[in-house]
Amino acid sequence: MIRAFAAGVASLLATLLVASVVIFAAMQVLPGDPAQVMLGVNARPDTLAALREQLGLDQPLAVRYWTWVSGLLTGNPGVSHTYAVPVSDLIAARLGVSLPLAALALALAVAIGLPLGMWAAARRGRAVDRGVLIVAQLGIAVPNFWLAMLLVLLFAVTLRWLPPGGFPGWDAGAGPALLALVLPAVALALPQSAILAQVMRQSLVDVLAQDFVRTARAKGLTRGQALRRHALRNAFIPILSVLGLQFPFLLAGTIIIENVFFLPGIGRLVFQAVNQRDLIVVQSVVMLLVAIVAVVNLLVGLAYAAVDPRVRRAA
Amino acid sequence: MTLLTVDNLEVDVAGRPILRGVGFTLTRGETLGIIGRSGSGKSMTALALMRLLPQDGQARGRIVFDGTDLLSLDEAAMCGIRGRRIGVVFQEPQSALNPLMTIGAQVAEGIRQHADVTRREAASLAAETLARAGLDPARVSPDRFPHELSGGQRQRVAIAMTVAMRPDIIIADEPTTALDVTTQARILDLLRTILRDDGPALLLISHDLGVVATMADRIAVMDEGRIVETGPTRGFAGRAHAPQVRTLIAAATLSREIAAPVPPLPEHTPAEHPPLLAAEAVSRRFGLPRAHPLAWRQYRRAVDQVSLSVQAGESVALIGESGSGKTTLASLMLGLQTPDAGRIAYRGQDIAGAGRDVLRRMRADVQAVFQDPYSSLDPRRKAGWIIAEPLHLAGPIAADERDERVAEALREVGLSPDDANKYPHAFSGGQRQRIAMARALVTRPRLVVLDEAVSSLDVVAQARILDLLARLRADHGLAYLFITHDLRVAKAIARRVAVMHDGRIVEEGMTAEVLTDPQHPYTRALLASQPDFSAFAA
Amino acid sequence: MNRDFLNARLLAGAIIVGGVCLMALISLVWTPYDPLKLDIANRFAPPGPRHWLGTDQLGRDVLSLLMRGAVGPVGVSISAVTIGLVVGATAGMLAASSGGVASYATLRTSDFLFAFPALLIAILLRETLGPGMLNAMVAIGIFYIPIFIRVSYGASLPVWRSGYVAAARVAGRGSLWIATVHVLPNIAGVLTVHTSVQLSLGVLAEASLSYIGLGVQPPQPSWGRMLLEAQTLLPISPLLAIAPGLAIMVTVMGFNLLGAGLRQALDPRGAFIPESEAVR
């Protein structure tokens, strides 16, 4: 277990190192001079040069990369050109919206998808099973931002139960803030739960057909006991890997959904920063997102090892 | 006293008839062996007795156990019978155990299901039963997981799971099929001990006549969903009259099927130097998975300083169990892998440094047939295409000559030239091995390496292929390197044998000498594991 | 589940996909109205005999917009999957054949690429390629590469280790022959099914990118962009949001049905594609 953890952390660090180089390099080939963008086309050359110097843009590439990375490591990657505040403060504030949204959506997707999938598998081949499969097919095909619009149309515009968008901030109390996150989270969660339901159903059906379930029945276990004690735990193994694979999609979905609901999260931040050539913000946010994906992959790997003794030994 | 009476049992699965009018009885303490080819309905009989048929399966007839018709019981009552009164040991030790549960917990689970015991009592009873099944707690703790065990150990767990509840009947469905012969013999010993100590009745289902003949008091032969012959084991061979049974017996004992006995080598051959193909002190090791990324890589020697040669016209058997390195050695000799040390010589020339011409000549001269008939033919190519694949070795060839060579090869292996236009899925396992043999013969080779080429076939198909090999050798003077775990097969085909164990050749010599007077302890163990047909044939 | 039901999936999928592709092609040469032509006097016209689906806030014909709007999602999805398929499937197949360092390097690169969602790639590439269809194609295409590496690696590994590949080597055939004559035909079924399923994902991804302004650029219509423009008009004219959304959903379902039907047709016993793998 400790070895698996060490190996996972080592590969995580390698991934992050390579990612930082790739992201930094991608930023450098962007056309357009940030200083020019900030000061406008009529800026005088000496003002431009002064600003460049202030922003550190006159430094060699390697030095700028090192400044950025060492900043990342100490938790302060730099100061945003446009907001004139430390990037870490900016990101922290925006994460306060994006993280709760992603967590809420993930919890909802699991809470809806897994029971549906189990229900279908337990009644495989019957009407319930077909119904779940058809609903899941529909759910997978729905673009989440469109679903978000339809939800707004129904619950905000027509019924007026929930706010159509915007975010009151956590200072105004948890209630209104959570209320503002309900529709975005549902819009994100429903397509995800359709995928989870499908995978859960198939995985459970596959496991139920395996020999050890028959062995359990031959010991005198009832159908339900064999399902609960033997099939379910085995069926969760593919779910873990699907959760890992889905996470980047959830993150990307969060960025898009924030635009539908005008939520001041990471997604809005990265779009504004790209438009304003706020390189330090863009590269830091992208780095953060990649790091989150990589950490989630590591956690999924560890969860695998915790559930499956075969992986525990091999790793 | 009759414990179980099966009367006119009929089973349909998905509307297709599987069992037809099956009837037999089982008395207390008796062992009944049910034997039959794959697909004869043996396993379905076991599942029907347990009422564990597939979802779309349906059973009719009567299964009277201890006075009650099991087919009339409801599901809850049946759960009280399963495990408690009738236990099953299933075929695949690999997949019959839950990979996520310790073996102790899996044994304890059944105990707690039927007896009113605490978790702790169940655990200690489970540990006791595992020890009784030959899993010494000091070496194989009940806290282990199935994947940490060998195939034989897993089968012991499966047996422990069943005997822990001391059922009246144990159904063992192919309990030793997936195991090596020496392991198989030890598992059968364990079953005997349990029969002696606990006295349950045993329904032993197997395709292996050797297993049934050594274990059973009575034998029932199944064919196409029916029981075609029953009787006491003693003298069964003499009394049997159904034609299917006679074929089965002849094939299993390889008595009269091998038409051509091993012909003596022509006088000049031993003098031939250098030999057709030789391994000279070859070694091959494989890297084991690392414990962690910074660990030194550990290696396992699959083949360790092995020398083996095959003369033209000679047939050599390489005997060994799974993991002995025999398949790796075959793969080295075929030039499919490169040895870490030593050399492979074709007519005295090292193939590692040989030019293209030598390699082409060797490929045309040395062909191969592999173990699994289901994976050795490309499913997307027709038989004719498959057989013609090596023909390019002899240089460009015209289409009609190619077709003629394919047709000739097909006739040679006892198939029709029309079969060239069929895809592999249209053939049975035995026919597929014939196609693989035709592919090997099409270049008119001098040597064919047969890697477990008949092990996955049932005994009848096996005997027919061996028959074919004997005839081809007689007709063409072919040499064989026959790799097998089956002494019976080696005895039938080879003039010389080499016994491989843990990557080394431990004994080598003329077949007759090695098999009558083995020197190495491992060879003796192998021989001792051979089934004893004496009572059966008496 | 009976066979006919599953074959119906194949048929339904083929009809939907064929219909959408045909519509996109026709729209390039003919639409009922010029989808770019504004007619402010006639804006927000309800559906009727002149404009079957009505007009939008600038008086453009919604049906024409919808037809031309298919070009982006369908075109981008097909080109992106082609990039992923050609690069990924080749790399995966070769990685499976070699083992050792090359295989390890390919798989690790694939894992690394997978940490970048298509959206991030699109953001990173936006200024280099400029926002637009090319950006969307390349971004989604790069995102597909690791997916197809995994699919093709997993499918071809057992083929490379099969008896018939060993037999081909004994028959004196080289790796190139084996890759093209034995391996590729035997993984073609898996690749076909995954291609179809990934095409559906591509349509969704393109719609998302166009919706946030990283895909098809105005004035060219695209389903994702139409949704963006309809968003603020939601209380006034919900139809403007419903029509393109439905179009996306139906197209995505079409590709998914086609994939499920193909899997049933090519691999009835689920032998080479576990369903849980094929979902994505």
Coordinates of C-alpha atoms in Angstrom, one line a residue, chain A residues 106 114 192-200 203 235-250 296-297 300 304, chain C residues 114 150 275-280:
Chain A
L106 CA -20.4 14.5 -8.5
L114 CA -25.6 4.0 -9.1
Q192 CA -23.0 12.0 -15.7
S193 CA -25.5 10.0 -13.8
A194 CA -26.8 8.5 -17.1
I195 CA -23.3 7.3 -17.8
L196 CA -22.8 5.9 -14.3
A197 CA -26.2 4.1 -14.4
Q198 CA -25.2 2.4 -17.7
V199 CA -21.8 1.3 -16.5
M200 CA -23.1 0.2 -13.1
S203 CA -20.7 -4.2 -14.6
A235 CA -19.0 -4.5 -9.7
F236 CA -17.7 -1.3 -8.1
I237 CA -14.3 -1.8 -9.5
P238 CA -15.1 -0.6 -13.1
I239 CA -17.1 2.2 -11.5
L240 CA -14.0 3.6 -9.9
S241 CA -12.2 3.7 -13.2
V242 CA -15.1 5.4 -14.9
L243 CA -15.3 8.0 -12.2
G244 CA -11.6 8.7 -12.8
L245 CA -12.2 9.0 -16.6
Q246 CA -15.3 11.2 -16.1
F247 CA -13.6 13.7 -13.9
P248 CA -12.0 15.8 -16.6
F249 CA -15.3 16.0 -18.3
L250 CA -16.9 17.1 -15.1
V296 CA -7.9 12.6 -8.9
N297 CA -6.2 9.9 -11.0
V300 CA -8.6 6.6 -8.1
Y304 CA -8.4 0.6 -6.6
Chain C
F114 CA -5.5 12.4 -21.0
R150 CA -5.9 2.8 -25.2
E275 CA -19.8 -2.8 -22.6
S276 CA -18.4 -0.7 -19.8
E277 CA -15.4 0.1 -22.0
A278 CA -17.5 1.2 -24.9
V279 CA -19.7 3.6 -23.1
R280 CA -17.2 6.4 -23.6

